[in-house]
XYZ file of C-alpha atoms in Angstrom:
337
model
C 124.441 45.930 65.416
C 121.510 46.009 62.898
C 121.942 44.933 59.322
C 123.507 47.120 56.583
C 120.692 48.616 54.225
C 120.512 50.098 51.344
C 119.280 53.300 52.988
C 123.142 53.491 54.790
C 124.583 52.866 51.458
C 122.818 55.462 49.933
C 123.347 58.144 52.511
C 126.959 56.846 52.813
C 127.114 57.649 48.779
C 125.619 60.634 48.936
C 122.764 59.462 46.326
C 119.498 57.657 46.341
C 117.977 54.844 47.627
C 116.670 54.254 44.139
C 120.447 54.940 42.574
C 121.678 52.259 44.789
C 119.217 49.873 43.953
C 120.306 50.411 39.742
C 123.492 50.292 40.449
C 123.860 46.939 42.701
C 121.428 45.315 40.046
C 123.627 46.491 37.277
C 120.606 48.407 35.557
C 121.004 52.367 33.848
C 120.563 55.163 35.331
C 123.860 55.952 37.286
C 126.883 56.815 36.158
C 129.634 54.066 36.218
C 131.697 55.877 38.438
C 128.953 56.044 40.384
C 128.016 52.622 40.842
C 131.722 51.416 41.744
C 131.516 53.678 44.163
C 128.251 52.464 45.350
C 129.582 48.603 45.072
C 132.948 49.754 47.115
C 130.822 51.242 49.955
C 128.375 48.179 49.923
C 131.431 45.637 50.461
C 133.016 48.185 53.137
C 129.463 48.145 55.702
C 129.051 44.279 55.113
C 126.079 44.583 52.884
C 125.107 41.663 50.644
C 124.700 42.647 46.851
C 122.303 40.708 45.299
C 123.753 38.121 42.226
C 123.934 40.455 39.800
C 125.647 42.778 41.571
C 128.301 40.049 42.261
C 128.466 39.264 38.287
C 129.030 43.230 37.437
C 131.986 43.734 40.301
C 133.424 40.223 39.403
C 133.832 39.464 43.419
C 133.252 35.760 44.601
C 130.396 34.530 45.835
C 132.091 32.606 48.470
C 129.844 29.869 48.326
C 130.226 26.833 46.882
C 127.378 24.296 46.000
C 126.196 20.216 45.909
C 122.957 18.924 44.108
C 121.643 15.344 44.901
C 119.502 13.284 42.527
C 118.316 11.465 46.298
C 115.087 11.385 48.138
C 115.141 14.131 51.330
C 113.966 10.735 52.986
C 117.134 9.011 51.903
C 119.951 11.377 52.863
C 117.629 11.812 56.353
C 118.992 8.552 57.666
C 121.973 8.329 55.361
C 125.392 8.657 57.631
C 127.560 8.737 54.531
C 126.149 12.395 52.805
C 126.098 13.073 56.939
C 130.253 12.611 57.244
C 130.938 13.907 53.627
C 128.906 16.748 54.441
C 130.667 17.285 57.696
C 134.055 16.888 55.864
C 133.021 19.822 53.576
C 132.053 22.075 56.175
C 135.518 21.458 58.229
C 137.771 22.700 55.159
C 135.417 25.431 53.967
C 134.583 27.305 56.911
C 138.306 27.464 57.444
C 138.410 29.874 53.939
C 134.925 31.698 54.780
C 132.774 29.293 52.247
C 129.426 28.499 52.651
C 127.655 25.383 51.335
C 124.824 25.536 49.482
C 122.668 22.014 48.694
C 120.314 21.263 46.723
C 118.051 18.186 46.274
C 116.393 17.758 42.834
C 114.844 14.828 41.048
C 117.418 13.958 38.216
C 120.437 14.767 36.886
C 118.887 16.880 34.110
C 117.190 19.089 36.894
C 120.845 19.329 38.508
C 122.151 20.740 35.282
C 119.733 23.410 34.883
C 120.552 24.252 38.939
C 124.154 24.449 37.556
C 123.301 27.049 35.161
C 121.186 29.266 37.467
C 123.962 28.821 40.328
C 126.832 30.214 37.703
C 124.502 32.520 35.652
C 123.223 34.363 39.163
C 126.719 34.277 40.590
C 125.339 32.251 43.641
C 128.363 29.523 43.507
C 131.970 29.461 42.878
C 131.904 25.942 42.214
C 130.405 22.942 42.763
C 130.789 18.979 44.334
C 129.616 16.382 41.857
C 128.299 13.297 43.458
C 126.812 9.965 41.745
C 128.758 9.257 38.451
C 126.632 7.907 35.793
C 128.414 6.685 32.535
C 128.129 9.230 29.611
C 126.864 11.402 32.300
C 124.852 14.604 31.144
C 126.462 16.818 33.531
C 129.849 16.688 32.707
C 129.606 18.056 29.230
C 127.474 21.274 30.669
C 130.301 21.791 33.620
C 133.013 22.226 30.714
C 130.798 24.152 28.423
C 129.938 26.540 31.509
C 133.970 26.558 32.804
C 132.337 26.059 36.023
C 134.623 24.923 38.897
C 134.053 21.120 39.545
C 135.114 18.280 41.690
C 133.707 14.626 41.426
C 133.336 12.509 44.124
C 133.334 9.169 43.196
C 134.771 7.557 40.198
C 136.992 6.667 38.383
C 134.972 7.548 35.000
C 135.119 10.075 32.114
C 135.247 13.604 33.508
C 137.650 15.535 31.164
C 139.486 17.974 32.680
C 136.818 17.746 35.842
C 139.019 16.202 38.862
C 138.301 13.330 40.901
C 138.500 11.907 44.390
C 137.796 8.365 44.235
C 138.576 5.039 45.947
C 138.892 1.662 45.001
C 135.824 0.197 45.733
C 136.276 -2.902 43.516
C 139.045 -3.795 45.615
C 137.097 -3.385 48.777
C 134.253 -5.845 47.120
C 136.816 -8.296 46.854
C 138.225 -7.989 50.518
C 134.952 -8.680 51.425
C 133.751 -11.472 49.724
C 137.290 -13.167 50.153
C 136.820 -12.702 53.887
C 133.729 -14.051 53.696
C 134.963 -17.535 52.097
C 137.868 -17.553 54.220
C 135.582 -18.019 56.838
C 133.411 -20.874 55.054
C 130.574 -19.032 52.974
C 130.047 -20.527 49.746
C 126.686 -18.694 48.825
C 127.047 -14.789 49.056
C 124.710 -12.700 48.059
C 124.903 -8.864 47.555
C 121.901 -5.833 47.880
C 123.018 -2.995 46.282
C 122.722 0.720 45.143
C 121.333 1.773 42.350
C 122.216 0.012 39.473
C 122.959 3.608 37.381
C 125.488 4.663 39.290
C 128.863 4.382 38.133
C 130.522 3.022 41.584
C 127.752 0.818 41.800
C 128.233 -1.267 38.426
C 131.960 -1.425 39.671
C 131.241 -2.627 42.691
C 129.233 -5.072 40.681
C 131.838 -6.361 38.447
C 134.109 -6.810 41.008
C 131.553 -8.911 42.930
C 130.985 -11.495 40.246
C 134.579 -11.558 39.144
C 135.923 -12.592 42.781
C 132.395 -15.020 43.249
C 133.835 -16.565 39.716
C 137.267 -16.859 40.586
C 135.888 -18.651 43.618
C 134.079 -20.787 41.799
C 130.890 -19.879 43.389
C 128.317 -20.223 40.820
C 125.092 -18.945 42.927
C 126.422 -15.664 43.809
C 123.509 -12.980 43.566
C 122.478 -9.241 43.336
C 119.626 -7.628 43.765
C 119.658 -3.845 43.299
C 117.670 -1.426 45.504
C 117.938 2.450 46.425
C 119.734 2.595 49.782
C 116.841 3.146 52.009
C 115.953 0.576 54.561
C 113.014 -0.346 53.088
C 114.777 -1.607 49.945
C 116.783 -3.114 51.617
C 114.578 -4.809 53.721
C 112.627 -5.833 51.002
C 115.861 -7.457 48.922
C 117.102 -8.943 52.102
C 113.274 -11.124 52.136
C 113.685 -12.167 48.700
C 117.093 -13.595 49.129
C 116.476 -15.609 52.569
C 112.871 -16.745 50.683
C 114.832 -18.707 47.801
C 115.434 -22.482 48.507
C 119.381 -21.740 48.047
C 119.475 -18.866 50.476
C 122.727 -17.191 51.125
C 124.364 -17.801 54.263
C 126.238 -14.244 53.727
C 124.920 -11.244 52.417
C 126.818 -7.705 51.513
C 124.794 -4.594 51.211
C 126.138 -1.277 49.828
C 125.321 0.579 52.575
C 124.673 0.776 56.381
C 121.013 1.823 56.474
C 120.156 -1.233 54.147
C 122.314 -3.861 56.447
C 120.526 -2.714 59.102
C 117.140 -3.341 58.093
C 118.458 -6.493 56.648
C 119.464 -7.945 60.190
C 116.090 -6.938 61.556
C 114.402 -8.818 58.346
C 116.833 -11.722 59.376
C 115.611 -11.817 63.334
C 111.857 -11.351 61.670
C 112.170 -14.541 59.868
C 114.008 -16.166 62.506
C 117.653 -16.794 61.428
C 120.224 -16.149 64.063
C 122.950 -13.919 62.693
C 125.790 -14.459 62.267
C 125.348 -18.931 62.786
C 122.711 -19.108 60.015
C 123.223 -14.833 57.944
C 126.470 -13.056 57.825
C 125.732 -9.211 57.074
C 128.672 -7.086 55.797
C 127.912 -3.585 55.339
C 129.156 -0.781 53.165
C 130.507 2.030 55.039
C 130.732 2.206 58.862
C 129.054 4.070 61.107
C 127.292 4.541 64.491
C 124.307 2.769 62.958
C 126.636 0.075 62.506
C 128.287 -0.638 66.069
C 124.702 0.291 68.092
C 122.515 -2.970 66.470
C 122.930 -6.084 67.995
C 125.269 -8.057 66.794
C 126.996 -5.309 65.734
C 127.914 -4.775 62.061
C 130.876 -5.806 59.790
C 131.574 -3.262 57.993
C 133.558 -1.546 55.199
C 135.370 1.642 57.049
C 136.543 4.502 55.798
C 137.124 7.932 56.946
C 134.421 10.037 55.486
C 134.729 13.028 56.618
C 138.100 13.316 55.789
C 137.383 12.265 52.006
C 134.808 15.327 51.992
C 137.686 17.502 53.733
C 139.799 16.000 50.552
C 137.519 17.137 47.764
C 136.882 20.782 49.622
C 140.436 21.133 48.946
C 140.501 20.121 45.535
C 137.550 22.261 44.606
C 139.069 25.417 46.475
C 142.051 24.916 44.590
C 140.357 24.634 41.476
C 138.123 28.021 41.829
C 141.257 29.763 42.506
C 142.192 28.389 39.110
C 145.424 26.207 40.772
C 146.222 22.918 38.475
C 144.213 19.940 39.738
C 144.544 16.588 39.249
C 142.553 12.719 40.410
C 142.779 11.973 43.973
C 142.578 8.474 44.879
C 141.902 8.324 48.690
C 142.101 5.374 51.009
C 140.434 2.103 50.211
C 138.119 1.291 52.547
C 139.058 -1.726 55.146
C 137.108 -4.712 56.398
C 136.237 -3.915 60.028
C 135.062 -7.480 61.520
C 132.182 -7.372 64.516
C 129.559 -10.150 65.581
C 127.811 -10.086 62.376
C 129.921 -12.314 61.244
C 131.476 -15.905 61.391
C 131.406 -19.126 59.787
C 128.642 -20.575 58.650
C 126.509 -23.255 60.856
């Protein structure tokens, strides 16, 4: 079956091609009788009207949309955006919703995507990812009533709902396992430093290290790719009081940081223990295989598609805290030599 046109429309209508094309565009030069009509008959064949169409009839777009402040490189081998993504997809295709993402440089470029996505009608609402404090967005997604969800959090969002989980008390699961097991020098590589759940993974980090009375505890901040991490992980195992554990705040970077480890010639886990943020294939195919933090990711996504399709159809919504993630012990681990 071909695709609708506006030449069936218009013969369907009884009136012009050009008449069609004013009245799905919303310009003059029909009457508006005329281009309901026109609208009605577009909806009925399955043809798409163009964004301003959708603004003038007040129908959905169906779509709902997620910017990223991230390298394409990054979320290319990044399994978390992978199974949030994937979590997404399961709950909206269920209602008919499309996804619609967008990578841009900062988070001032994401605001001006906001305003094109609700001024064009191309989004019903959007996921919110990478909480900064006194972040810039959140203002503009109350000023524009847009439909929002965060993911990530907790932090100061207004009326904007959350789905968060306690990563401070996943920080401190792991570093406690960690000394349970022996380590006294821990060191952490993590995200980057601007992010909200990043500073509060941080916090947590050095309060636990304190209360442990483990004075060299570390952190060195890099931007989730391998080579970051790869980088960090060098700089650690090159100081004289090298850590004999190390957590990273995601899989891609403890990954690179066990192959750094075998470079330099440090058996893991007798002389490094890695601990890794967020499980994943990645994670149980290296050898030894990973620690990790584990949570289900996809269902988180699947969480805040619910949140946000409740919110577009203007439901109450309130902050979801989902499941903290759990230590996950494998061969990357074990007391120190």
């Amino acid at each position: 079956m071909k695709r609708p046109t506006i030449a069936d429309i218009a013969e369907r209508a009884g009136v012009s091609k050009g008449a069609v094309s004013y009245a799905l565009n919303g310009q003059p030069g029909v009457s508006e009788a005329t281009r309901q009509r026109i609208i009605a008959i577009a909806r009925e064949i399955g043809f798409n009207p163009n964004s301003a169409a959708r603004a003038l009839s007040g129908a959905r777009a169906a779509a709902v949309g997620l910017t990223l402040s991230r390298p394409a490189r990054i979320l290319s081998v990044e399994p978390f955006f992978m199974g949030l993504i994937s979590g997404f997809e399961a709950e909206l295709a269920s209602r008919s919703y499309a996804l619609t993402l967008q990578l841009v440089d900062s988070p001032e470029q994401e605001v001006e995507v906001y305003r094109r996505w609700w001024g064009e009608r191309r989004v019903d609402g959007v996921f919110v990812s990478d909480l900064r404090d006194g972040d810039v967005r959140i203002p503009v997604l109350q000023e524009l009533q847009l439909p929002a969800v965060v993911i990530g959090g907790p932090g100061e969002t207004g009326a904007i709902s959350q789905v968060w989980s306690d990563d401070a008390g996943a920080v401190a699961e792991a570093v406690r396992y960690l000394a349970a097991l022996g380590h006294r020098r821990i060191a952490r590589v993590s995200g980057m430093p601007e992010l909200l759940h990043t500073r509060a993974r941080g916090r947590a980090f050095d309060e636990v290290c304190r209360s442990l009375g483990f004075e060299s505890a570390v952190t060195l901040p890099a931007d989730y790719t391998g080579e970051e991490g790869g980088r960090a992980t060098r700089q650690l195992l090159m100081r004289a009081d090298r850590p004999t554990a190390v957590i990273y705040d995601n899989d891609v970077m403890a990954v690179a940081g066990l192959a750094v480890a075998q470079e330099m010639g440090l058996r893991v886990p007798t002389e490094l223990s890695i601990v890794a943020w967020d499980d994943s294939p990645l994670c149980r195919l290296v050898h030894p295989a990973l620690t990790a933090l584990s949570r289900d990711i996809a269902t988180y996504g699947a969480r805040a598609a619910r949140q946000l399709l409740a919110a577009i159809a203007g439901e109450p919504v309130g902050n979801v805290e989902a499941a903290q993630a759990r230590l996950t012990p494998r061969g990357s681990t074990a007391p120190p030599a």
